[in-house]
C-alpha atoms as an extended CHARMM CRD file, in Angstrom:
* protein
*
        95  EXT
         1         1  MET       CA             41.5030000000      276.1190000000      151.9900000000  PROA      1               0.0000000000
         2         2  THR       CA             41.3080000000      276.7340000000      148.2790000000  PROA      2               0.0000000000
         3         3  THR       CA             38.8210000000      275.0600000000      146.0060000000  PROA      3               0.0000000000
         4         4  TYR       CA             41.6520000000      273.1730000000      144.3480000000  PROA      4               0.0000000000
         5         5  GLU       CA             42.6000000000      271.5430000000      147.6660000000  PROA      5               0.0000000000
         6         6  ARG       CA             38.9770000000      270.5160000000      148.2450000000  PROA      6               0.0000000000
         7         7  TYR       CA             38.8480000000      268.7060000000      144.9380000000  PROA      7               0.0000000000
         8         8  GLU       CA             42.0720000000      266.8630000000      145.6600000000  PROA      8               0.0000000000
         9         9  ARG       CA             40.6640000000      265.3300000000      148.8270000000  PROA      9               0.0000000000
        10        10  ARG       CA             39.3910000000      261.8490000000      148.2670000000  PROA      10              0.0000000000
        11        11  ARG       CA             37.5450000000      259.3010000000      150.3020000000  PROA      11              0.0000000000
        12        12  PRO       CA             39.5580000000      256.5130000000      151.8340000000  PROA      12              0.0000000000
        13        13  GLN       CA             39.5900000000      253.3120000000      149.7960000000  PROA      13              0.0000000000
        14        14  LYS       CA             37.7460000000      251.3630000000      152.5040000000  PROA      14              0.0000000000
        15        15  GLN       CA             34.6350000000      253.5650000000      152.2570000000  PROA      15              0.0000000000
        16        16  LYS       CA             34.5200000000      253.1470000000      148.4910000000  PROA      16              0.0000000000
        17        17  GLU       CA             34.6320000000      249.3550000000      148.8160000000  PROA      17              0.0000000000
        18        18  GLU       CA             31.8340000000      249.3530000000      151.3940000000  PROA      18              0.0000000000
        19        19  GLN       CA             29.6930000000      251.5230000000      149.1610000000  PROA      19              0.0000000000
        20        20  GLN       CA             30.1310000000      249.1930000000      146.1930000000  PROA      20              0.0000000000
        21        21  GLN       CA             29.1830000000      246.1650000000      148.2790000000  PROA      21              0.0000000000
        22        22  GLN       CA             25.8770000000      247.7760000000      149.2860000000  PROA      22              0.0000000000
        23        23  ARG       CA             24.6590000000      248.0070000000      145.7010000000  PROA      23              0.0000000000
        24        24  PHE       CA             22.1030000000      245.4510000000      144.6030000000  PROA      24              0.0000000000
        25        25  LEU       CA             23.2960000000      243.4480000000      141.6190000000  PROA      25              0.0000000000
        26        26  ARG       CA             20.4820000000      242.4980000000      139.3120000000  PROA      26              0.0000000000
        27        27  PRO       CA             20.3680000000      239.7360000000      136.7590000000  PROA      27              0.0000000000
        28        28  ARG       CA             21.2460000000      240.9630000000      133.2810000000  PROA      28              0.0000000000
        29        29  ASN       CA             18.5880000000      239.0600000000      131.3550000000  PROA      29              0.0000000000
        30        30  CYS       CA             14.8430000000      239.0490000000      131.7890000000  PROA      30              0.0000000000
        31        31  ARG       CA             13.8940000000      235.6170000000      133.1050000000  PROA      31              0.0000000000
        32        32  PHE       CA             10.5080000000      235.8200000000      131.3740000000  PROA      32              0.0000000000
        33        33  CYS       CA             12.1290000000      236.4800000000      127.9850000000  PROA      33              0.0000000000
        34        34  ALA       CA             14.7170000000      233.7640000000      128.5430000000  PROA      34              0.0000000000
        35        35  ASP       CA             12.1910000000      231.0790000000      129.5140000000  PROA      35              0.0000000000
        36        36  SER       CA              8.9410000000      231.3420000000      127.5720000000  PROA      36              0.0000000000
        37        37  LYS       CA              7.3930000000      228.6110000000      129.7310000000  PROA      37              0.0000000000
        38        38  ILE       CA              7.0680000000      231.0210000000      132.6640000000  PROA      38              0.0000000000
        39        39  VAL       CA              3.6580000000      232.6470000000      132.3880000000  PROA      39              0.0000000000
        40        40  ILE       CA              2.8470000000      235.7930000000      134.3230000000  PROA      40              0.0000000000
        41        41  ASP       CA             -0.6220000000      235.1800000000      135.6870000000  PROA      41              0.0000000000
        42        42  TYR       CA             -2.4950000000      236.6530000000      138.6260000000  PROA      42              0.0000000000
        43        43  LYS       CA             -3.3310000000      233.1260000000      139.8340000000  PROA      43              0.0000000000
        44        44  ASN       CA              0.3560000000      232.1760000000      140.1410000000  PROA      44              0.0000000000
        45        45  THR       CA              0.8690000000      233.6200000000      143.6270000000  PROA      45              0.0000000000
        46        46  GLU       CA              4.1750000000      231.8190000000      144.2310000000  PROA      46              0.0000000000
        47        47  LEU       CA              5.7800000000      233.6720000000      141.3270000000  PROA      47              0.0000000000
        48        48  LEU       CA              4.2030000000      236.9950000000      142.2740000000  PROA      48              0.0000000000
        49        49  GLN       CA              5.3100000000      236.7790000000      145.9120000000  PROA      49              0.0000000000
        50        50  GLY       CA              8.9060000000      236.6490000000      144.7140000000  PROA      50              0.0000000000
        51        51  LEU       CA              8.3610000000      239.9110000000      142.8380000000  PROA      51              0.0000000000
        52        52  VAL       CA              6.8360000000      241.7590000000      145.8070000000  PROA      52              0.0000000000
        53        53  TYR       CA              8.5130000000      243.0490000000      148.9800000000  PROA      53              0.0000000000
        54        54  GLU       CA              7.4600000000      241.7400000000      152.3840000000  PROA      54              0.0000000000
        55        55  ASP       CA              5.5420000000      244.9400000000      153.0250000000  PROA      55              0.0000000000
        56        56  GLY       CA              3.5300000000      244.5110000000      149.8070000000  PROA      56              0.0000000000
        57        57  LYS       CA              5.2840000000      246.8750000000      147.3960000000  PROA      57              0.0000000000
        58        58  ILE       CA              6.1430000000      245.6860000000      143.9040000000  PROA      58              0.0000000000
        59        59  ARG       CA              9.8920000000      245.3350000000      143.3360000000  PROA      59              0.0000000000
        60        60  PRO       CA             11.3710000000      247.6610000000      140.6880000000  PROA      60              0.0000000000
        61        61  ARG       CA             12.8320000000      246.4860000000      137.3810000000  PROA      61              0.0000000000
        62        62  ARG       CA             16.3940000000      247.1030000000      138.4710000000  PROA      62              0.0000000000
        63        63  GLN       CA             15.9900000000      244.4910000000      141.2150000000  PROA      63              0.0000000000
        64        64  THR       CA             13.9170000000      241.8630000000      139.4340000000  PROA      64              0.0000000000
        65        65  GLY       CA             15.8640000000      242.1330000000      136.1850000000  PROA      65              0.0000000000
        66        66  SER       CA             12.7460000000      241.9570000000      134.0510000000  PROA      66              0.0000000000
        67        67  CYS       CA             12.3270000000      243.9840000000      130.8760000000  PROA      67              0.0000000000
        68        68  ALA       CA              9.8110000000      246.8370000000      130.6110000000  PROA      68              0.0000000000
        69        69  LYS       CA              7.2190000000      244.7150000000      128.8420000000  PROA      69              0.0000000000
        70        70  HSD       CA              7.2460000000      241.9690000000      131.4490000000  PROA      70              0.0000000000
        71        71  GLN       CA              7.4450000000      244.4190000000      134.3610000000  PROA      71              0.0000000000
        72        72  ARG       CA              4.1670000000      245.9510000000      133.1540000000  PROA      72              0.0000000000
        73        73  GLU       CA              2.6270000000      242.4740000000      133.0210000000  PROA      73              0.0000000000
        74        74  VAL       CA              3.9020000000      241.7120000000      136.5390000000  PROA      74              0.0000000000
        75        75  THR       CA              2.4070000000      244.9580000000      137.8320000000  PROA      75              0.0000000000
        76        76  GLN       CA             -0.9560000000      244.1960000000      136.2490000000  PROA      76              0.0000000000
        77        77  ALA       CA             -0.9560000000      240.6390000000      137.6110000000  PROA      77              0.0000000000
        78        78  VAL       CA             -0.0620000000      241.7930000000      141.1450000000  PROA      78              0.0000000000
        79        79  LYS       CA             -2.8290000000      244.3900000000      141.1020000000  PROA      79              0.0000000000
        80        80  ARG       CA             -5.3680000000      241.8150000000      139.9260000000  PROA      80              0.0000000000
        81        81  ALA       CA             -4.2390000000      239.3120000000      142.5510000000  PROA      81              0.0000000000
        82        82  ARG       CA             -4.5930000000      241.9670000000      145.2520000000  PROA      82              0.0000000000
        83        83  HSD       CA             -8.0660000000      242.8950000000      144.0530000000  PROA      83              0.0000000000
        84        84  ILE       CA             -9.4040000000      239.3530000000      144.4260000000  PROA      84              0.0000000000
        85        85  ALA       CA             -7.4450000000      238.7940000000      147.6900000000  PROA      85              0.0000000000
        86        86  LEU       CA             -4.8340000000      236.3380000000      146.4560000000  PROA      86              0.0000000000
        87        87  LEU       CA             -2.0970000000      238.7460000000      147.5530000000  PROA      87              0.0000000000
        88        88  PRO       CA             -2.3100000000      241.2110000000      150.4470000000  PROA      88              0.0000000000
        89        89  PHE       CA             -2.2270000000      244.9430000000      149.7970000000  PROA      89              0.0000000000
        90        90  VAL       CA             -0.0540000000      245.3390000000      152.9140000000  PROA      90              0.0000000000
        91        91  GLY       CA              2.3710000000      242.7740000000      154.2900000000  PROA      91              0.0000000000
        92        92  GLU       CA              2.3530000000      241.2000000000      157.7340000000  PROA      92              0.0000000000
        93        93  ILE       CA              4.9530000000      243.6860000000      158.9720000000  PROA      93              0.0000000000
        94        94  LEU       CA              2.6340000000      246.6900000000      158.7340000000  PROA      94              0.0000000000
        95        95  ARG       CA             -0.5420000000      245.0830000000      160.0490000000  PROA      95              0.0000000000
């Protein structure tokens, strides 16, 4: 088989569609920039739990849709909440 023939081979259309469906679509706008009433605070555990995985890891920007500035604030707030035991370091799954 020549290299040219290898390049001409393509994946079936069904596999491409499945791969596109697996991608996580994030919101385009930062919800903290859009609504200035939302305050990122270490005492607001309900908000922070939505930004943390079940196992305790902080969700990345591409999933939360927050801008770099607010993602840094979220990270700082989560770390503070963990330090004073408002949020667990490790989720229930790994205990």
